[in-house]
mmCIF file of C-alpha atoms in Angstrom:
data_model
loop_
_atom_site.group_PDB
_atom_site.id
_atom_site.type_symbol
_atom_site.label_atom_id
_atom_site.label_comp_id
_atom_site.label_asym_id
_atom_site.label_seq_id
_atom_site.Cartn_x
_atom_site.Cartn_y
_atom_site.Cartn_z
ATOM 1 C CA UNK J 13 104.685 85.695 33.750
ATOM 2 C CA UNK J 14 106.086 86.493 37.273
ATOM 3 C CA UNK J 15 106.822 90.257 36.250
ATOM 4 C CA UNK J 16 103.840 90.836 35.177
ATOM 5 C CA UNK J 17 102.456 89.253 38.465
ATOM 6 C CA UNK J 18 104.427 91.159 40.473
ATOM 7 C CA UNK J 19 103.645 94.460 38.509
ATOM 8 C CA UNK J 20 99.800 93.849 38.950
ATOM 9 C CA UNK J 21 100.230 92.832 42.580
ATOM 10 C CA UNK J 22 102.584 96.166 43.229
ATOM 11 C CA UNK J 23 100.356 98.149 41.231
ATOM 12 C CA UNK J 24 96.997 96.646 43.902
ATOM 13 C CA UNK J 25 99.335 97.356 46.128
ATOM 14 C CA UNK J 26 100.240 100.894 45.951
ATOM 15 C CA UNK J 27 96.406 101.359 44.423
ATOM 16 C CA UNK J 28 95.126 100.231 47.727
ATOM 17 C CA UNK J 29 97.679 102.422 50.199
ATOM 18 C CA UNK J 30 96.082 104.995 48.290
ATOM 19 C CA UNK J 31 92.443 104.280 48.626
ATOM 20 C CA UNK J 32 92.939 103.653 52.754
ATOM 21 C CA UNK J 33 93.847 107.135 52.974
ATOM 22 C CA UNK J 34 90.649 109.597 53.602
ATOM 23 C CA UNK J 35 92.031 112.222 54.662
ATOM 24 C CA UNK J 36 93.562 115.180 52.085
ATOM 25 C CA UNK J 37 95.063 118.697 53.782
ATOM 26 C CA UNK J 38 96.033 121.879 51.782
ATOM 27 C CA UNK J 39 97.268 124.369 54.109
ATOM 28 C CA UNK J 40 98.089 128.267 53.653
ATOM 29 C CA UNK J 41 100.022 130.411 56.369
ATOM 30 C CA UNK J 42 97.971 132.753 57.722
ATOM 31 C CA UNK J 43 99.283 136.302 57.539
ATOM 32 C CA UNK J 44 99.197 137.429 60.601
ATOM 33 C CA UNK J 45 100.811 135.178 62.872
ATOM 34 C CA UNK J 46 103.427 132.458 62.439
ATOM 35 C CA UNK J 47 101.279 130.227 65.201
ATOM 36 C CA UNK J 48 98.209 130.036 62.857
ATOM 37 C CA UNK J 49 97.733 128.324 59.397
ATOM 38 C CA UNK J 50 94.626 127.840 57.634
ATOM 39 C CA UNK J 51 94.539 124.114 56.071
ATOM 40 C CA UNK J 52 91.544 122.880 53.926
ATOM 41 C CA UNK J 53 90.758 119.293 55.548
ATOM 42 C CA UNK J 54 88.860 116.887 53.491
ATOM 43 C CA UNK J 55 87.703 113.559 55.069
ATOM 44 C CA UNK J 56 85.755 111.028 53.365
ATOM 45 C CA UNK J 57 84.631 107.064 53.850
ATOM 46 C CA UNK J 58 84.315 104.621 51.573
ATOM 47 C CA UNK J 59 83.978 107.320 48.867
ATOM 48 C CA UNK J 60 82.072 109.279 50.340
ATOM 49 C CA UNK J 61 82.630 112.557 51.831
ATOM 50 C CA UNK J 62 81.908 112.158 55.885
ATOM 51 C CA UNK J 63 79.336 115.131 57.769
ATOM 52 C CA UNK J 64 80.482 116.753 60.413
ATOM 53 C CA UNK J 65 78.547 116.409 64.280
ATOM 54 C CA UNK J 66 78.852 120.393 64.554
ATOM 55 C CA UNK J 67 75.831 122.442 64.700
ATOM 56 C CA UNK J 68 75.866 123.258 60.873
ATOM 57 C CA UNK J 69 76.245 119.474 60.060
ATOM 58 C CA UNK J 70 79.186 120.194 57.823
ATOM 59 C CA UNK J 71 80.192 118.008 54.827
ATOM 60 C CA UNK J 72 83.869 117.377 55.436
ATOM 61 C CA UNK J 73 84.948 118.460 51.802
ATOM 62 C CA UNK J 74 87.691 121.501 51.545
ATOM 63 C CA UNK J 75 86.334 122.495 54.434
ATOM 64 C CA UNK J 76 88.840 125.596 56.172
ATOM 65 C CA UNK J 77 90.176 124.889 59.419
ATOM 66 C CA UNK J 78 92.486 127.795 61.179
ATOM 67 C CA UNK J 79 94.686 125.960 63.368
ATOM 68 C CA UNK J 80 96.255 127.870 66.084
ATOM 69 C CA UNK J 81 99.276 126.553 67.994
ATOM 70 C CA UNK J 82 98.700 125.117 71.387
ATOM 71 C CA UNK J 83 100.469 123.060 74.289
ATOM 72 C CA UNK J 84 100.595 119.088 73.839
ATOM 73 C CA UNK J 85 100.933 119.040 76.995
ATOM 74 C CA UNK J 86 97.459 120.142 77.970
ATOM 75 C CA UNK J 87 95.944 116.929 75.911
ATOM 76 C CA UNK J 88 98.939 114.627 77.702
ATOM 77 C CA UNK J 89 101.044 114.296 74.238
ATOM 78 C CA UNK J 90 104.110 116.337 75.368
ATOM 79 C CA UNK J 91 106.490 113.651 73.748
ATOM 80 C CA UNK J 92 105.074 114.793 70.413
ATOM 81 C CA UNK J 93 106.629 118.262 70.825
ATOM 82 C CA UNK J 94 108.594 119.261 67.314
ATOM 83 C CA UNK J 95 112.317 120.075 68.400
ATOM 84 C CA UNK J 96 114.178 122.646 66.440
ATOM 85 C CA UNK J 97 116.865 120.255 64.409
ATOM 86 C CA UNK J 98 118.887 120.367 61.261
ATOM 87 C CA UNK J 99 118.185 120.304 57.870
ATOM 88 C CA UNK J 100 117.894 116.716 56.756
ATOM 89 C CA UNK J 101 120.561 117.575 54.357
ATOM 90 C CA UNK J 102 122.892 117.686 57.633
ATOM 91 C CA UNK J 103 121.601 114.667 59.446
ATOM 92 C CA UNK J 104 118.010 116.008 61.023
ATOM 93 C CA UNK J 105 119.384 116.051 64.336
ATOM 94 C CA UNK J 106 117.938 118.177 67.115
ATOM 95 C CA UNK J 107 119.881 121.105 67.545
ATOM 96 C CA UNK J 108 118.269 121.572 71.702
ATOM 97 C CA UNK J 109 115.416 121.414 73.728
ATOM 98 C CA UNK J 110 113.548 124.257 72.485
ATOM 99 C CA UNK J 111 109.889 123.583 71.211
ATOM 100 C CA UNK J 112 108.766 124.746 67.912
ATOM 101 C CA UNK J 113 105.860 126.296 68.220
ATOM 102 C CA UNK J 114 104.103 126.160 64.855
ATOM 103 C CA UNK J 115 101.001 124.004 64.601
ATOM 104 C CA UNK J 116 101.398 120.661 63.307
ATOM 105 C CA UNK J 117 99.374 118.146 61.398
ATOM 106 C CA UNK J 118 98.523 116.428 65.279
ATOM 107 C CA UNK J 119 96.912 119.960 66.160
ATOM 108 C CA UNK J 120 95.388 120.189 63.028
ATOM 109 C CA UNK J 121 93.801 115.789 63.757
ATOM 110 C CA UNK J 122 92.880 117.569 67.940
ATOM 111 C CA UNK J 123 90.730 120.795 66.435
ATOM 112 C CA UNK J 124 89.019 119.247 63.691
ATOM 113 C CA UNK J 125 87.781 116.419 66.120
ATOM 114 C CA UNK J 126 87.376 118.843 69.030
ATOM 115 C CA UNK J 127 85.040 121.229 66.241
ATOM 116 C CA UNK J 128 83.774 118.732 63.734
ATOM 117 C CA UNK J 129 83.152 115.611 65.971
ATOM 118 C CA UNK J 130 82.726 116.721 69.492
ATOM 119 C CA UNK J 131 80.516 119.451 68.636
ATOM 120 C CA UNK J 132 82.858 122.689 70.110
ATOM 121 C CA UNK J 133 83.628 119.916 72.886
ATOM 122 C CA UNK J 134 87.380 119.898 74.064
ATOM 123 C CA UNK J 135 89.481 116.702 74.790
ATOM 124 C CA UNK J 136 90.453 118.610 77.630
ATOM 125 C CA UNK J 137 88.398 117.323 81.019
ATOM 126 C CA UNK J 138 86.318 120.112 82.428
ATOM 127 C CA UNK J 139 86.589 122.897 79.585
ATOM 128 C CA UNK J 140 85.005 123.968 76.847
ATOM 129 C CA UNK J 141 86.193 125.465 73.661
#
C-alpha cells in the first residue's frame, strides 16, 4: 500500500509541476542574423489561453515573436549576461569574460511583455519602442 501511495502522490506531483507551467516556446533561427530568432510563445491561465494588451488584442497562442539581441544592461540585469563556457561534457566552465550575444529566453520574457503587455511600452524609463 505505501508504493502505490507514493506512486499516486509522485504521479500528482509531477502532474501538477506540469500544469503550473503556462508558458510553451518553439523557436526557429532566423536566417539572416545570428542575433535574431523567431520563437512561437504561447501563454495561457488556468486553461485558458491569455489576450494580449497590444493594439490587436492578441490571443497569446503560437503567437511569433522575433527576438533580437539586446544589452541587459540597459534593463539593469547585466549579471544575467551568458558567458562563453565549455561544453557540459567538459565541466561548463566559463572559458572568459566575453558576452554571448545571442538572445536568450530572458529577452524573449522582456519583448513579449514590453509588446504584448505594455502595449509597444519599454521597461526602459523615458523611451519608447
Amino acid at each position: 500500500m505505501k508504493k502505490l501511495n507514493r506512486f499516486i502522490a509522485g504521479f500528482l506531483s509531477i502532474l501538477m509541476i506540469t500544469a503550473i507551467l503556462p508558458i510553451s516556446v518553439f523557436a526557429k533561427e532566423e536566417t539572416g542574423g545570428k542575433h535574431s530568432v523567431t520563437v512561437y510563445l504561447t501563454v495561457s491561465e488556468d486553461g485558458f489561453y491569455t489576450i494580449g494588451n497590444d493594439d490587436n488584442s492578441t490571443t497569446m497562442a503560437r503567437v511569433p515573436v522575433t527576438v533580437d539581441y539586446f544589452d541587459l544592461a540597459d534593463y539593469g540585469l547585466q549579471d544575467y549576461y551568458r558567458y562563453e563556457a565549455d561544453s557540459f561534457e567538459n565541466g561548463g566552465k566559463y572559458i572568459n569574460e566575453k558576452i554571448v550575444e545571442q538572445p536568450t529566453l530572458l529577452h524573449l520574457f522582456i519583448t513579449a511583455l514590453e509588446k504584448y503587455y505594455l502595449g509597444g511600452e519599454t521597461l526602459i524609463t523615458g523611451t519608447d519602442a
